XYZ file of C-alpha atoms in Angstrom:
62
model
C 26.809 59.357 67.039
C 27.502 58.118 63.709
C 27.397 60.136 60.830
C 25.281 59.773 57.647
C 26.622 57.779 55.636
C 24.024 57.184 53.229
C 21.310 58.967 52.041
C 18.437 57.563 50.005
C 15.738 59.864 48.238
C 15.787 61.479 44.453
C 17.136 63.626 43.000
C 17.239 66.027 40.429
C 19.625 68.737 38.292
C 19.025 72.980 38.656
C 22.013 73.741 36.204
C 21.580 76.789 37.920
C 24.172 79.136 40.001
C 23.529 81.735 42.741
C 20.264 80.854 43.176
C 18.532 82.990 45.631
C 16.517 81.309 48.169
C 12.776 83.286 47.341
C 12.913 80.709 45.200
C 12.866 78.165 46.379
C 10.048 78.060 48.567
C 8.636 81.664 46.753
C 7.557 84.274 49.497
C 3.693 84.357 49.038
C 3.438 80.218 50.142
C 5.433 80.910 53.168
C 2.490 82.216 55.055
C 1.717 79.063 56.578
C 1.174 78.021 59.826
C 2.595 74.210 58.859
C 5.397 72.882 58.354
C 4.698 69.607 55.821
C 3.416 70.019 52.779
C 5.346 73.144 50.163
C 6.405 69.966 48.053
C 4.077 71.923 45.141
C 5.349 75.038 46.515
C 8.990 74.303 44.858
C 10.387 76.489 42.486
C 6.886 77.722 41.647
C 8.295 80.407 39.354
C 10.323 78.320 37.722
C 8.362 75.629 36.906
C 4.886 78.041 36.245
C 4.206 79.720 33.750
C 2.138 83.253 34.401
C -1.141 81.402 32.907
C -0.483 78.571 35.992
C 0.486 75.536 33.856
C 2.783 73.161 34.492
C 5.720 73.735 31.966
C 6.754 70.397 31.149
C 10.300 70.491 30.336
C 10.876 72.023 33.970
C 12.728 69.265 35.946
C 10.626 69.021 39.446
C 7.308 68.594 37.098
C 9.375 65.750 35.080
């Protein structure tokens, strides 16, 4: 098998140390049967305010 030498895709800086895995996809979204479609929930608690509105300056909302 050949090693991966190039990866193409989007990336975003996340200037936080020690990110808890529960922050990546919060537990309330992990009860799904499907194994796809999790994108909108990525860092949900950091990307959405308590009223459910997007925080515009969070990196995934730009």
